Coordinates of C-alpha atoms and ligand atoms in Angstrom, one line a residue:
X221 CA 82.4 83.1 132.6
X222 CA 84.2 86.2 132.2
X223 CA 84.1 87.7 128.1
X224 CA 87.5 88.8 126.7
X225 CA 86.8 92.4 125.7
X226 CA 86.2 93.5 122.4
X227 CA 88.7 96.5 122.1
X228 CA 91.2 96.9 124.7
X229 CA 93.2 99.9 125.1
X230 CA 96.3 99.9 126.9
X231 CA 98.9 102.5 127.9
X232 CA 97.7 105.1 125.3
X233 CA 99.9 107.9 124.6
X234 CA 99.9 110.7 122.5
X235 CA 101.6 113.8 122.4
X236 CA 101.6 116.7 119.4
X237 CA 104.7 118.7 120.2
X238 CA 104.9 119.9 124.0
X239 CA 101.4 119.0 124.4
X240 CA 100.5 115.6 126.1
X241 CA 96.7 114.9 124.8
X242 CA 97.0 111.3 126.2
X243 CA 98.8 110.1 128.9
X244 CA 98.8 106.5 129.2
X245 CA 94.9 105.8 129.2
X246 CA 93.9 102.2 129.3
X247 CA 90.4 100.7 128.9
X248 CA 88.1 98.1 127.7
X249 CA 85.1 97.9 126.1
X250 CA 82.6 94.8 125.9
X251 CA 81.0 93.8 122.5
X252 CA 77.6 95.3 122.8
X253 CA 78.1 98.7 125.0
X254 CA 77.2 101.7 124.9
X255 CA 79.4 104.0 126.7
X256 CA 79.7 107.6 126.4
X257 CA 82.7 109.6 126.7
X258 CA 82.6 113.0 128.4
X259 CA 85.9 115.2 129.8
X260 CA 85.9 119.3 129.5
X261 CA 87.7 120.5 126.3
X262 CA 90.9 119.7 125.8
X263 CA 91.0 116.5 127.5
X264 CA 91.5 114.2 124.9
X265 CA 88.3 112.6 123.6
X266 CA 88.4 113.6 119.7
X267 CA 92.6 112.6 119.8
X268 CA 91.5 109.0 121.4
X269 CA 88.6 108.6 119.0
X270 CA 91.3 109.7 116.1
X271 CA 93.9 107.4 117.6
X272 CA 91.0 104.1 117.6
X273 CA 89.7 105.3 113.9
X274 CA 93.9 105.2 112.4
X275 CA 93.8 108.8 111.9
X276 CA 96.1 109.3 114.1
X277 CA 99.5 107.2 114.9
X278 CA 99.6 106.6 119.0
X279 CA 102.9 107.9 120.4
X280 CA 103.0 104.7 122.5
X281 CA 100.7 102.1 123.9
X282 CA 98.7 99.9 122.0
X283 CA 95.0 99.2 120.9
X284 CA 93.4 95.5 120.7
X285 CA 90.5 94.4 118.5
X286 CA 89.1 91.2 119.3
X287 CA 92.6 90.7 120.8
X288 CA 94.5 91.5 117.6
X289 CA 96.9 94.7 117.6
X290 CA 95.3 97.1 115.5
X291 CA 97.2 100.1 115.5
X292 CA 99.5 101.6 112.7
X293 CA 96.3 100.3 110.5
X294 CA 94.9 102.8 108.4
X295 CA 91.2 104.2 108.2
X296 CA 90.3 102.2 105.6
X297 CA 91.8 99.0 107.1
X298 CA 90.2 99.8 110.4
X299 CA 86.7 99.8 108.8
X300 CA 86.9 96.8 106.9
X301 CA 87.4 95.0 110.0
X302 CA 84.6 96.8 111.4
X303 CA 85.6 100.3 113.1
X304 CA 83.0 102.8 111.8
X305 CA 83.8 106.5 113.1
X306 CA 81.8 109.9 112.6
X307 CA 83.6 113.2 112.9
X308 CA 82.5 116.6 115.0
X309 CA 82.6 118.5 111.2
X310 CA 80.4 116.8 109.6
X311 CA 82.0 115.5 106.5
X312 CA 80.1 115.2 103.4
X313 CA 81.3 115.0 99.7
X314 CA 79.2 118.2 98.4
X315 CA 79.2 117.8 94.7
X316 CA 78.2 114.5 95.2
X317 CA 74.8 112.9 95.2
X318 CA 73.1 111.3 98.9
X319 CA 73.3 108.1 97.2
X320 CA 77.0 108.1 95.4
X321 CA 78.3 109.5 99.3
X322 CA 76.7 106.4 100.8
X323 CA 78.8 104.2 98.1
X324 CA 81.9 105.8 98.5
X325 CA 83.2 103.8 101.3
X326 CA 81.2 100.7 101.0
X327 CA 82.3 100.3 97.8
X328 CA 85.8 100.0 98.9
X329 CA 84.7 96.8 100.8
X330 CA 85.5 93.7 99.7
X331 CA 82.5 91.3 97.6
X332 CA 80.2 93.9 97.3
X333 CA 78.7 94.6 93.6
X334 CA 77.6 98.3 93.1
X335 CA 74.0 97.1 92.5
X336 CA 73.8 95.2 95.9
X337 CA 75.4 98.6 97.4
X338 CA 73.1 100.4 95.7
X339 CA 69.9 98.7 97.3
X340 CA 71.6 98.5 100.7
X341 CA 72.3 102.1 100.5
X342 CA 68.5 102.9 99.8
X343 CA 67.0 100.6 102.1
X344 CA 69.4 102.4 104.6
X345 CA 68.6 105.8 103.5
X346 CA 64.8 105.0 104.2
X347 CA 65.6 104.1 107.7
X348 CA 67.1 107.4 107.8
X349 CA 63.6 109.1 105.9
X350 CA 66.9 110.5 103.4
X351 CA 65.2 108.3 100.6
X352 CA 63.2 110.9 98.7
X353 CA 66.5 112.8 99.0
X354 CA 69.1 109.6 97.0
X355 CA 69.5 111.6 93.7
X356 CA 70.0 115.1 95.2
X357 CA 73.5 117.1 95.3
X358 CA 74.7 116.8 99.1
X359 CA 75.0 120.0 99.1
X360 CA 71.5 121.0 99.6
X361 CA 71.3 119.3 102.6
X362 CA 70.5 120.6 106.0
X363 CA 73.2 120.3 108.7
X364 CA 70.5 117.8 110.7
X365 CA 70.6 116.0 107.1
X366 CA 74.1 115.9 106.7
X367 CA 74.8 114.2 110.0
X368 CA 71.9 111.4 109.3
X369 CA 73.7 110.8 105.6
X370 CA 77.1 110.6 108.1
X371 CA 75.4 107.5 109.8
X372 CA 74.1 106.1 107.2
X373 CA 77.5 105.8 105.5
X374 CA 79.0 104.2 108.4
X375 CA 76.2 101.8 108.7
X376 CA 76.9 100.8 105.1
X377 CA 80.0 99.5 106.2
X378 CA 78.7 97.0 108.7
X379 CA 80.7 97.9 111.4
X380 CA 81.4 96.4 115.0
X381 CA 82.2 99.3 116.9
X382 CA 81.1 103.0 116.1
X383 CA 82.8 105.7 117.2
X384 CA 80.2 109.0 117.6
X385 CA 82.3 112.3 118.0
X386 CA 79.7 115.1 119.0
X387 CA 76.8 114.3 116.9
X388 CA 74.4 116.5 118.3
X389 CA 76.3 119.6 118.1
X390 CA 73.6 121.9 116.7
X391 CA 71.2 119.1 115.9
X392 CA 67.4 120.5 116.6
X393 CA 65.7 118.5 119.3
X394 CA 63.1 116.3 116.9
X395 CA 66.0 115.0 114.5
X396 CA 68.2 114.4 118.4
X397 CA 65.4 111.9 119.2
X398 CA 65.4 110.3 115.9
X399 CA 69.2 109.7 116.2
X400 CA 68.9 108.7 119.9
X401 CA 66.4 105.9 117.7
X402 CA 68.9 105.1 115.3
X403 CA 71.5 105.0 117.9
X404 CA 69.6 102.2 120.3
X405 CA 68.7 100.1 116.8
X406 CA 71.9 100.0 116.2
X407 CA 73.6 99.2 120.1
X408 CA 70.6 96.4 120.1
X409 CA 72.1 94.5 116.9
X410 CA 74.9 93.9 119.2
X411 CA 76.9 97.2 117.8
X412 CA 79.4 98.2 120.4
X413 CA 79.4 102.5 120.3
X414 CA 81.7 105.2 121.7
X415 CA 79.6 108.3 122.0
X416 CA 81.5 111.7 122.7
X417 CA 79.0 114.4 123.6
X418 CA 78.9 117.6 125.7
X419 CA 75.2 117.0 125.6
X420 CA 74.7 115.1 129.1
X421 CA 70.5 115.2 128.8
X422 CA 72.1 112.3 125.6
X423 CA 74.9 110.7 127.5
X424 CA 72.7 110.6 130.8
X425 CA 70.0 109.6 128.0
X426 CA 71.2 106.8 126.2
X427 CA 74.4 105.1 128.1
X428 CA 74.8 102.6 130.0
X429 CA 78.4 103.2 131.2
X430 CA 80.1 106.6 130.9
X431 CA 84.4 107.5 130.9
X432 CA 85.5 110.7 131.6
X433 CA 88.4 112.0 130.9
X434 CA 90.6 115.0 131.7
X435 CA 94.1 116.0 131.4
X436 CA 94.8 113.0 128.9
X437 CA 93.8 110.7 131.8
X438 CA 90.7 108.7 132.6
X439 CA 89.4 110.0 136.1
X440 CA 86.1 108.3 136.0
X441 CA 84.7 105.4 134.4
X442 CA 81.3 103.4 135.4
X443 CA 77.6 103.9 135.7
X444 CA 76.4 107.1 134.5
X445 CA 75.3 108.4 138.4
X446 CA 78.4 107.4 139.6
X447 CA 80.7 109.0 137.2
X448 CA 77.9 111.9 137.5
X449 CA 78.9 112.5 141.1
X450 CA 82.0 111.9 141.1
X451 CA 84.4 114.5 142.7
X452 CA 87.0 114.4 140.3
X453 CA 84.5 115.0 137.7
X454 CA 82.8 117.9 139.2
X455 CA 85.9 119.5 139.9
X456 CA 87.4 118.9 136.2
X457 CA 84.4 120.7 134.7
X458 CA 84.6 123.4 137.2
X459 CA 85.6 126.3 135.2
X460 CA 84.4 124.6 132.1
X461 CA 82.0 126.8 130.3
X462 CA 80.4 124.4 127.8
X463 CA 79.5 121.9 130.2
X464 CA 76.4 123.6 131.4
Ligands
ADP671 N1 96.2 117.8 115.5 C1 96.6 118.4 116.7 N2 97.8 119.1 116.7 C2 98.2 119.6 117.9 N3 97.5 119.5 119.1 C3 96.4 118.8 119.1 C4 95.9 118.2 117.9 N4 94.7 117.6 118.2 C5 94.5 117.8 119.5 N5 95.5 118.5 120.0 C6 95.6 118.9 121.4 O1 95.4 117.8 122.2 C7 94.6 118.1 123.4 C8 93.4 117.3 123.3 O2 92.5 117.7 122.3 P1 91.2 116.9 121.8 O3 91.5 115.5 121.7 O4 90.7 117.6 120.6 O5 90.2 117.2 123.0 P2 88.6 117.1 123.1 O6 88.1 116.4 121.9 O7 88.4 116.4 124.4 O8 88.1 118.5 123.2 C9 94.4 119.6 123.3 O9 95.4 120.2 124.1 C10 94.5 119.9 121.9 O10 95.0 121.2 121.7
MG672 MG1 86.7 117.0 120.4

């Protein structure tokens, strides 16, 4: 029996002026994977996870969620239906407390009271250890601390897929492990997760399948050794300086 896949890209373009940042990509991703998504800079991974989240309009192709067209939808749509997405600038409302940025989307979701959000929110902030933190400005949190209040607000929203764009930029190595945790807990609910990384000791670490991408195109896409020694990807990250 073969499964229908859960979110199905197909003939994904996107161009911003001159510049083609996708050129017709197509893929498909299974409920339940874990796939990460490497290319050198500039090849497109930040505009396809913008293009999946609605943050960006595709300039043509077209993007399946459990078979249903989903583009043209917006942010908010897409995460009611269960596309959670985490940005490489780490986006936290300052003046805010840890607890009222963890409400701000989920109260935005359909049948939820603010008291059941509340308790959701800090039974998820204590998986995060941010409990002690709930009642404190956002702003005095640590850049590690700020990217664990990032998950937890997009674990508030109960989503299907999450879409990971460079978490570990800057992370120290401790807190990395303890989102590597939070990142299995999550895929072994069933959680389907794009990861994006330059970090390939967390790529190499955690997925099971790996895309790359350069140009705009997909040049390799399978298991992690594979797509490791590929030709096309070695020669793409020639030249590359943050791919050390
Ligand atoms: N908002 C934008 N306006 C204009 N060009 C953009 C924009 N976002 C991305 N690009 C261009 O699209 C290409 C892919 O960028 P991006 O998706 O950010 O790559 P990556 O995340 O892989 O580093 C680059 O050439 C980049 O300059
Ligand atoms: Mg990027």
């Amino acid at each position: 029996m073969t499964t229908a896949p859960q979110l199905e890209i197909r003939d994904l373009v996107k161009t911003f002026g001159g510049v083609q940042a996708l050129r017709g990509i197509n893929l498909q991703f299974a409920q339940g994977e874990l796939v990460g998504l490497i290319g050198p800079n500039g090849s497109g991974k930040t505009t396809l996870l913008n293009i999946i989240g609605g943050y960006y309009a595709a300039t043509g192709g077209e993007i399946l969620l459990d078979g249903m067209r989903c583009n043209g939808r917006s942010p908010v749509e897409l995460a009611r239906i269960g596309i959670g997405r985490s940005f490489q600038v780490t986006k936290v409302f300052k003046r805010l407390s840890v607890l009222e940025n963890m409400l701000v989307g989920a109260l935005a979701l359909p049948g939820s009271s603010r008291r059941e959000a509340e308790e959701r929110a800090m039974a998820v902030l204590g998986s995060l250890q941010l409990m002690r933190l709930a009642h404190q400005p956002a702003s005095g949190l640590s850049g590690g601390q700020a990217k664990l209040l990032e998950f937890g607000r997009i674990m508030m929203l109960h989503p299907k897929i999450v879409l990971l764009d460079e978490p570990f930029g800057g992370v120290h190595p401790d807190l990395k492990r303890f989102m590597y945790d939070r990142i299995r807990e999550w895929n072994a609910g069933g959680v389907t997760i794009i990861l994006v990384s330059h970090d390939m000791g967390s790529i190499f670490g955690l997925c099971q399948r790996v895309v790359a991408l350069s140009y705009g195109d997909v040049i390799a896409d399978g298991l992690p050794e594979a797509v490791k020694a590929d030709p096309a990807v070695l020669e793409a990250y020639l030249g590359d300086h943050h791919a050390a």
